[in-house]
Amino acid sequence: GDQVEQSPSALSLHEGTGSALRCNFTTTMRAVQWFRKNSRGSLINLFYLASGTKENGRLKSAFDSKERYSTLHIRDAQLEDSGTYFCAAGRQGGRALIFGTGTTVSVSP
Amino acid sequence: GPKVLQIPSHQIIDMGQMVTLNCDPVSNHLYFYWYKQILGQQMEFLVNFYNGKVMEKSKLFKDQFSVERPDGSYFTLKIQPTALEDSAVYFCASSPPGQSGNTLYFGEGSRLIVV
């Protein structure tokens, strides 16, 4: 079935550094949404993209439907960026989201 | 930001009994969803609901599952009868109409334990 492959599964960063998370899709998706799970287990919306890139503070996301991937870049990482990040993509013609397996980001001083 | 509220936050129930999970979606949202996450596994889509009807459902949405939103009140997921494999965290989500309608807002989940 349709898959969303998220990598890496875990990421360790020092404060002030940056890195990227990536999701690859096995089929053409119409949109992607990125979330961070907070300490209460809630999914916090970060981005929704149907194409192109979006930026919000130190986070930037890109989505390329044709090339079947999306990325989430973290720059100048801060301690509060620690958490588990998920991508979720929507197929054409539907509203169901297919979730990735998550990336656990740990930011240390 | 917009909040989706779920009640109960957790419930333990005997196998074979009925359970109803309640969701209070964001007030102007028109699309409602249930997702299921078994411990240690990915979040998986169950069903979405619009204008009083199920629009999409996955193979996880068994015949024992039903959803409704009577008179604009809670959006509910009912499982009758429950089975051991129904133990999971169930997440409700809602999304607004229009182009931004595909942006989903999730609740904190209802942890169901079937014993």
PDB file of C-alpha atoms in Angstrom:
ATOM      1  CA  GLY A   1       0.000   0.000   0.000  1.00  0.00           C
ATOM      2  CA  ASP A   2       0.920   3.646  -0.014  1.00  0.00           C
ATOM      3  CA  GLN A   3       3.813   4.386   2.274  1.00  0.00           C
ATOM      4  CA  VAL A   4       5.419   7.363   3.907  1.00  0.00           C
ATOM      5  CA  GLU A   5       9.051   6.690   4.766  1.00  0.00           C
ATOM      6  CA  GLN A   6      10.427   9.111   7.324  1.00  0.00           C
ATOM      7  CA  SER A   7      14.091   9.521   8.199  1.00  0.00           C
ATOM      8  CA  PRO A   8      16.064   9.624  10.334  1.00  0.00           C
ATOM      9  CA  SER A   9      14.251   7.861  13.146  1.00  0.00           C
ATOM     10  CA  ALA A  10      16.334   9.791  15.684  1.00  0.00           C
ATOM     11  CA  LEU A  11      18.371  12.970  15.483  1.00  0.00           C
ATOM     12  CA  SER A  12      20.708  14.524  18.058  1.00  0.00           C
ATOM     13  CA  LEU A  13      21.565  18.194  17.704  1.00  0.00           C
ATOM     14  CA  HIS A  14      23.600  20.668  19.700  1.00  0.00           C
ATOM     15  CA  GLU A  15      22.046  24.027  20.380  1.00  0.00           C
ATOM     16  CA  GLY A  16      22.629  26.410  17.516  1.00  0.00           C
ATOM     17  CA  THR A  17      23.096  23.746  14.869  1.00  0.00           C
ATOM     18  CA  GLY A  18      20.633  22.542  12.277  1.00  0.00           C
ATOM     19  CA  SER A  19      19.581  19.560  10.260  1.00  0.00           C
ATOM     20  CA  ALA A  20      16.828  18.202   8.068  1.00  0.00           C
ATOM     21  CA  LEU A  21      14.144  15.568   8.356  1.00  0.00           C
ATOM     22  CA  ARG A  22      12.845  13.897   5.246  1.00  0.00           C
ATOM     23  CA  CYS A  23       9.789  11.992   4.124  1.00  0.00           C
ATOM     24  CA  ASN A  24       9.701  10.001   0.917  1.00  0.00           C
ATOM     25  CA  PHE A  25       6.443   8.857  -0.602  1.00  0.00           C
ATOM     26  CA  THR A  26       5.832   5.739  -2.637  1.00  0.00           C
ATOM     27  CA  THR A  27       3.158   7.486  -4.675  1.00  0.00           C
ATOM     28  CA  THR A  28       2.187  10.994  -5.704  1.00  0.00           C
ATOM     29  CA  MET A  29       0.685  12.854  -2.774  1.00  0.00           C
ATOM     30  CA  ARG A  30      -1.435  15.989  -3.032  1.00  0.00           C
ATOM     31  CA  ALA A  31      -0.216  17.615   0.198  1.00  0.00           C
ATOM     32  CA  VAL A  32       1.864  17.097   3.309  1.00  0.00           C
ATOM     33  CA  GLN A  33       1.442  18.183   6.877  1.00  0.00           C
ATOM     34  CA  TRP A  34       4.188  18.313   9.515  1.00  0.00           C
ATOM     35  CA  PHE A  35       3.511  17.977  13.234  1.00  0.00           C
ATOM     36  CA  ARG A  36       5.426  17.958  16.500  1.00  0.00           C
ATOM     37  CA  LYS A  37       4.126  15.875  19.349  1.00  0.00           C
ATOM     38  CA  ASN A  38       4.165  17.799  22.606  1.00  0.00           C
ATOM     39  CA  SER A  39       4.703  16.483  26.114  1.00  0.00           C
ATOM     40  CA  ARG A  40       0.964  15.799  26.498  1.00  0.00           C
ATOM     41  CA  GLY A  41       0.919  13.686  23.366  1.00  0.00           C
ATOM     42  CA  SER A  42      -0.892  16.270  21.255  1.00  0.00           C
ATOM     43  CA  LEU A  43       0.062  16.796  17.648  1.00  0.00           C
ATOM     44  CA  ILE A  44       0.942  20.427  17.089  1.00  0.00           C
ATOM     45  CA  ASN A  45       0.574  21.701  13.526  1.00  0.00           C
ATOM     46  CA  LEU A  46       3.787  23.005  12.039  1.00  0.00           C
ATOM     47  CA  PHE A  47       3.111  23.221   8.314  1.00  0.00           C
ATOM     48  CA  TYR A  48       0.611  22.312   5.650  1.00  0.00           C
ATOM     49  CA  LEU A  49       1.940  22.373   2.097  1.00  0.00           C
ATOM     50  CA  ALA A  50       0.338  21.540  -1.210  1.00  0.00           C
ATOM     51  CA  SER A  51       3.512  22.622  -3.025  1.00  0.00           C
ATOM     52  CA  GLY A  52       6.659  24.709  -2.668  1.00  0.00           C
ATOM     53  CA  THR A  53       8.164  25.855   0.607  1.00  0.00           C
ATOM     54  CA  LYS A  54       7.029  27.520   3.795  1.00  0.00           C
ATOM     55  CA  GLU A  55       9.019  29.034   6.592  1.00  0.00           C
ATOM     56  CA  ASN A  56       8.102  29.792  10.174  1.00  0.00           C
ATOM     57  CA  GLY A  57      10.820  31.076  12.444  1.00  0.00           C
ATOM     58  CA  ARG A  58      13.624  28.562  12.547  1.00  0.00           C
ATOM     59  CA  LEU A  59      11.638  25.905  10.720  1.00  0.00           C
ATOM     60  CA  LYS A  60      11.325  25.558   6.973  1.00  0.00           C
ATOM     61  CA  SER A  61       9.506  22.914   4.997  1.00  0.00           C
ATOM     62  CA  ALA A  62       9.443  21.938   1.357  1.00  0.00           C
ATOM     63  CA  PHE A  63       7.195  19.611  -0.600  1.00  0.00           C
ATOM     64  CA  ASP A  64       7.769  18.261  -4.090  1.00  0.00           C
ATOM     65  CA  SER A  65       4.832  16.166  -5.205  1.00  0.00           C
ATOM     66  CA  LYS A  66       6.424  15.109  -8.488  1.00  0.00           C
ATOM     67  CA  GLU A  67       9.664  13.975  -6.833  1.00  0.00           C
ATOM     68  CA  ARG A  68       7.657  12.423  -4.001  1.00  0.00           C
ATOM     69  CA  TYR A  69       9.326  13.927  -0.953  1.00  0.00           C
ATOM     70  CA  SER A  70       9.048  16.545   1.720  1.00  0.00           C
ATOM     71  CA  THR A  71      11.632  17.983   4.075  1.00  0.00           C
ATOM     72  CA  LEU A  72      11.606  19.840   7.362  1.00  0.00           C
ATOM     73  CA  HIS A  73      14.685  21.904   8.167  1.00  0.00           C
ATOM     74  CA  ILE A  74      15.529  23.042  11.670  1.00  0.00           C
ATOM     75  CA  ARG A  75      18.118  25.804  11.968  1.00  0.00           C
ATOM     76  CA  ASP A  76      19.685  27.275  15.107  1.00  0.00           C
ATOM     77  CA  ALA A  77      18.182  24.462  17.178  1.00  0.00           C
ATOM     78  CA  GLN A  78      17.013  25.316  20.678  1.00  0.00           C
ATOM     79  CA  LEU A  79      16.327  23.026  23.619  1.00  0.00           C
ATOM     80  CA  GLU A  80      12.574  23.476  23.184  1.00  0.00           C
ATOM     81  CA  ASP A  81      12.790  21.990  19.672  1.00  0.00           C
ATOM     82  CA  SER A  82      13.258  18.568  21.244  1.00  0.00           C
ATOM     83  CA  GLY A  83      10.376  16.232  20.541  1.00  0.00           C
ATOM     84  CA  THR A  84       9.004  13.812  18.007  1.00  0.00           C
ATOM     85  CA  TYR A  85       8.220  15.167  14.554  1.00  0.00           C
ATOM     86  CA  PHE A  86       5.840  13.517  12.127  1.00  0.00           C
ATOM     87  CA  CYS A  87       5.053  14.052   8.504  1.00  0.00           C
ATOM     88  CA  ALA A  88       1.700  12.975   7.129  1.00  0.00           C
ATOM     89  CA  ALA A  89       0.712  13.027   3.483  1.00  0.00           C
ATOM     90  CA  GLY A  90      -2.594  13.002   1.718  1.00  0.00           C
ATOM     91  CA  ARG A  91      -3.368  11.049  -1.402  1.00  0.00           C
ATOM     92  CA  GLN A  92      -5.094  12.497  -4.424  1.00  0.00           C
ATOM     93  CA  GLY A  93      -8.846  12.471  -4.175  1.00  0.00           C
ATOM     94  CA  GLY A  94      -9.111  11.938  -0.454  1.00  0.00           C
ATOM     95  CA  ARG A  95      -8.582  13.564   2.910  1.00  0.00           C
ATOM     96  CA  ALA A  96      -7.020  10.686   4.794  1.00  0.00           C
ATOM     97  CA  LEU A  97      -3.459  11.333   5.957  1.00  0.00           C
ATOM     98  CA  ILE A  98      -0.801   8.633   5.893  1.00  0.00           C
ATOM     99  CA  PHE A  99       1.646   9.153   8.728  1.00  0.00           C
ATOM    100  CA  GLY A 100       5.379   8.618   8.803  1.00  0.00           C
ATOM    101  CA  THR A 101       7.025   6.770  11.672  1.00  0.00           C
ATOM    102  CA  GLY A 102       8.349   9.920  13.310  1.00  0.00           C
ATOM    103  CA  THR A 103      11.734  11.451  14.052  1.00  0.00           C
ATOM    104  CA  THR A 104      12.743  11.928  17.673  1.00  0.00           C
ATOM    105  CA  VAL A 105      14.849  15.078  17.880  1.00  0.00           C
ATOM    106  CA  SER A 106      17.020  15.667  20.939  1.00  0.00           C
ATOM    107  CA  VAL A 107      18.660  19.049  21.327  1.00  0.00           C
ATOM    108  CA  SER A 108      21.429  19.303  23.907  1.00  0.00           C
ATOM    109  CA  PRO A 109      23.384  22.284  25.249  1.00  0.00           C
TER     110      PRO A 109
ATOM    111  CA  GLY B   1      -4.619  27.778  18.346  1.00  0.00           C
ATOM    112  CA  PRO B   2      -7.759  25.792  17.561  1.00  0.00           C
ATOM    113  CA  LYS B   3      -8.402  22.972  19.999  1.00  0.00           C
ATOM    114  CA  VAL B   4     -10.025  19.591  19.587  1.00  0.00           C
ATOM    115  CA  LEU B   5     -11.163  18.104  22.882  1.00  0.00           C
ATOM    116  CA  GLN B   6     -11.544  14.401  23.534  1.00  0.00           C
ATOM    117  CA  ILE B   7     -13.434  12.656  26.307  1.00  0.00           C
ATOM    118  CA  PRO B   8     -12.517  10.394  28.030  1.00  0.00           C
ATOM    119  CA  SER B   9      -8.749  10.705  28.100  1.00  0.00           C
ATOM    120  CA  HIS B  10      -8.540   7.058  28.978  1.00  0.00           C
ATOM    121  CA  GLN B  11     -10.879   4.147  29.588  1.00  0.00           C
ATOM    122  CA  ILE B  12     -10.556   0.524  30.586  1.00  0.00           C
ATOM    123  CA  ILE B  13     -13.313  -1.736  29.367  1.00  0.00           C
ATOM    124  CA  ASP B  14     -14.129  -5.423  29.378  1.00  0.00           C
ATOM    125  CA  MET B  15     -13.935  -7.227  26.063  1.00  0.00           C
ATOM    126  CA  GLY B  16     -17.350  -7.460  24.449  1.00  0.00           C
ATOM    127  CA  GLN B  17     -18.694  -4.307  26.036  1.00  0.00           C
ATOM    128  CA  MET B  18     -19.550  -1.170  24.118  1.00  0.00           C
ATOM    129  CA  VAL B  19     -17.485   2.005  24.300  1.00  0.00           C
ATOM    130  CA  THR B  20     -18.148   5.488  22.986  1.00  0.00           C
ATOM    131  CA  LEU B  21     -15.324   7.946  22.476  1.00  0.00           C
ATOM    132  CA  ASN B  22     -16.325  11.578  22.268  1.00  0.00           C
ATOM    133  CA  CYS B  23     -14.765  14.402  20.326  1.00  0.00           C
ATOM    134  CA  ASP B  24     -15.552  18.097  20.488  1.00  0.00           C
ATOM    135  CA  PRO B  25     -14.111  19.448  17.224  1.00  0.00           C
ATOM    136  CA  VAL B  26     -13.083  23.017  16.466  1.00  0.00           C
ATOM    137  CA  SER B  27     -16.283  25.040  16.237  1.00  0.00           C
ATOM    138  CA  ASN B  28     -16.316  26.059  12.553  1.00  0.00           C
ATOM    139  CA  HIS B  29     -14.847  22.837  11.215  1.00  0.00           C
ATOM    140  CA  LEU B  30     -16.863  20.626   8.919  1.00  0.00           C
ATOM    141  CA  TYR B  31     -14.676  17.549   8.407  1.00  0.00           C
ATOM    142  CA  PHE B  32     -14.055  15.080  11.197  1.00  0.00           C
ATOM    143  CA  TYR B  33     -11.668  12.176  11.488  1.00  0.00           C
ATOM    144  CA  TRP B  34     -10.671   9.300  13.706  1.00  0.00           C
ATOM    145  CA  TYR B  35      -7.193   7.819  13.766  1.00  0.00           C
ATOM    146  CA  LYS B  36      -5.906   4.830  15.722  1.00  0.00           C
ATOM    147  CA  GLN B  37      -2.442   4.343  17.159  1.00  0.00           C
ATOM    148  CA  ILE B  38      -1.461   1.035  18.680  1.00  0.00           C
ATOM    149  CA  LEU B  39       1.412   1.324  21.158  1.00  0.00           C
ATOM    150  CA  GLY B  40       4.724   1.551  19.320  1.00  0.00           C
ATOM    151  CA  GLN B  41       3.129   1.761  15.891  1.00  0.00           C
ATOM    152  CA  GLN B  42       2.258   4.491  13.428  1.00  0.00           C
ATOM    153  CA  MET B  43      -0.884   6.533  13.580  1.00  0.00           C
ATOM    154  CA  GLU B  44      -3.383   5.052  11.113  1.00  0.00           C
ATOM    155  CA  PHE B  45      -6.454   6.521   9.495  1.00  0.00           C
ATOM    156  CA  LEU B  46      -9.814   5.033  10.398  1.00  0.00           C
ATOM    157  CA  VAL B  47     -12.538   7.231   8.970  1.00  0.00           C
ATOM    158  CA  ASN B  48     -13.567  10.684   7.921  1.00  0.00           C
ATOM    159  CA  PHE B  49     -17.020  12.176   8.184  1.00  0.00           C
ATOM    160  CA  TYR B  50     -18.674  15.133   6.509  1.00  0.00           C
ATOM    161  CA  ASN B  51     -22.217  16.418   6.326  1.00  0.00           C
ATOM    162  CA  GLY B  52     -23.539  13.524   8.335  1.00  0.00           C
ATOM    163  CA  LYS B  53     -21.902  10.830   6.228  1.00  0.00           C
ATOM    164  CA  VAL B  54     -18.828   8.639   6.224  1.00  0.00           C
ATOM    165  CA  MET B  55     -16.733   9.852   3.293  1.00  0.00           C
ATOM    166  CA  GLU B  56     -13.744   7.525   3.515  1.00  0.00           C
ATOM    167  CA  LYS B  57     -12.848   4.602   5.712  1.00  0.00           C
ATOM    168  CA  SER B  58      -9.910   2.257   5.949  1.00  0.00           C
ATOM    169  CA  LYS B  59      -9.845  -1.488   6.382  1.00  0.00           C
ATOM    170  CA  LEU B  60      -9.236  -0.842  10.105  1.00  0.00           C
ATOM    171  CA  PHE B  61     -12.741   0.581  10.375  1.00  0.00           C
ATOM    172  CA  LYS B  62     -14.425  -2.707  11.188  1.00  0.00           C
ATOM    173  CA  ASP B  63     -18.152  -3.408  11.129  1.00  0.00           C
ATOM    174  CA  GLN B  64     -18.126  -3.046  14.909  1.00  0.00           C
ATOM    175  CA  PHE B  65     -17.178   0.618  14.541  1.00  0.00           C
ATOM    176  CA  SER B  66     -19.613   3.431  13.898  1.00  0.00           C
ATOM    177  CA  VAL B  67     -19.412   7.212  13.884  1.00  0.00           C
ATOM    178  CA  GLU B  68     -21.967   9.953  14.157  1.00  0.00           C
ATOM    179  CA  ARG B  69     -22.403  13.580  15.095  1.00  0.00           C
ATOM    180  CA  PRO B  70     -26.004  13.966  16.200  1.00  0.00           C
ATOM    181  CA  ASP B  71     -27.327  17.539  15.987  1.00  0.00           C
ATOM    182  CA  GLY B  72     -23.881  19.135  15.845  1.00  0.00           C
ATOM    183  CA  SER B  73     -22.853  17.868  19.252  1.00  0.00           C
ATOM    184  CA  TYR B  74     -19.942  15.529  19.925  1.00  0.00           C
ATOM    185  CA  PHE B  75     -18.475  13.562  17.055  1.00  0.00           C
ATOM    186  CA  THR B  76     -18.428  10.031  18.409  1.00  0.00           C
ATOM    187  CA  LEU B  77     -16.704   6.756  17.692  1.00  0.00           C
ATOM    188  CA  LYS B  78     -18.597   3.772  18.991  1.00  0.00           C
ATOM    189  CA  ILE B  79     -17.145   0.284  19.180  1.00  0.00           C
ATOM    190  CA  GLN B  80     -19.630  -2.501  19.820  1.00  0.00           C
ATOM    191  CA  PRO B  81     -18.570  -5.072  20.783  1.00  0.00           C
ATOM    192  CA  THR B  82     -14.987  -4.308  21.731  1.00  0.00           C
ATOM    193  CA  ALA B  83     -12.156  -6.771  21.117  1.00  0.00           C
ATOM    194  CA  LEU B  84      -8.696  -7.026  22.652  1.00  0.00           C
ATOM    195  CA  GLU B  85      -7.106  -5.695  19.464  1.00  0.00           C
ATOM    196  CA  ASP B  86      -9.090  -2.483  19.815  1.00  0.00           C
ATOM    197  CA  SER B  87      -6.736  -1.413  22.598  1.00  0.00           C
ATOM    198  CA  ALA B  88      -5.051   1.724  21.281  1.00  0.00           C
ATOM    199  CA  VAL B  89      -5.043   5.483  21.494  1.00  0.00           C
ATOM    200  CA  TYR B  90      -7.771   6.965  19.341  1.00  0.00           C
ATOM    201  CA  PHE B  91      -7.190  10.455  18.012  1.00  0.00           C
ATOM    202  CA  CYS B  92      -9.923  12.701  16.758  1.00  0.00           C
ATOM    203  CA  ALA B  93      -9.189  15.455  14.265  1.00  0.00           C
ATOM    204  CA  SER B  94     -11.153  18.119  12.470  1.00  0.00           C
ATOM    205  CA  SER B  95     -10.502  20.425   9.552  1.00  0.00           C
ATOM    206  CA  PRO B  96     -12.153  23.571   8.234  1.00  0.00           C
ATOM    207  CA  PRO B  97     -13.879  24.011   4.876  1.00  0.00           C
ATOM    208  CA  GLY B  98     -12.224  25.568   1.852  1.00  0.00           C
ATOM    209  CA  GLN B  99      -8.709  25.396   0.468  1.00  0.00           C
ATOM    210  CA  SER B 100      -7.215  25.292   3.947  1.00  0.00           C
ATOM    211  CA  GLY B 101      -9.669  22.562   4.813  1.00  0.00           C
ATOM    212  CA  ASN B 102      -7.095  19.878   4.532  1.00  0.00           C
ATOM    213  CA  THR B 103      -5.181  21.165   7.554  1.00  0.00           C
ATOM    214  CA  LEU B 104      -6.038  18.759  10.334  1.00  0.00           C
ATOM    215  CA  TYR B 105      -6.148  19.689  14.007  1.00  0.00           C
ATOM    216  CA  PHE B 106      -5.802  16.796  16.413  1.00  0.00           C
ATOM    217  CA  GLY B 107      -7.014  16.157  19.932  1.00  0.00           C
ATOM    218  CA  GLU B 108      -4.850  14.657  22.665  1.00  0.00           C
ATOM    219  CA  GLY B 109      -6.237  11.176  22.178  1.00  0.00           C
ATOM    220  CA  SER B 110      -8.374   8.738  24.127  1.00  0.00           C
ATOM    221  CA  ARG B 111      -6.460   5.744  25.429  1.00  0.00           C
ATOM    222  CA  LEU B 112      -8.634   2.643  25.297  1.00  0.00           C
ATOM    223  CA  ILE B 113      -7.620  -0.527  27.084  1.00  0.00           C
ATOM    224  CA  VAL B 114      -9.735  -3.601  26.429  1.00  0.00           C
ATOM    225  CA  VAL B 115      -9.236  -6.390  28.950  1.00  0.00           C
TER     226      VAL B 115
END
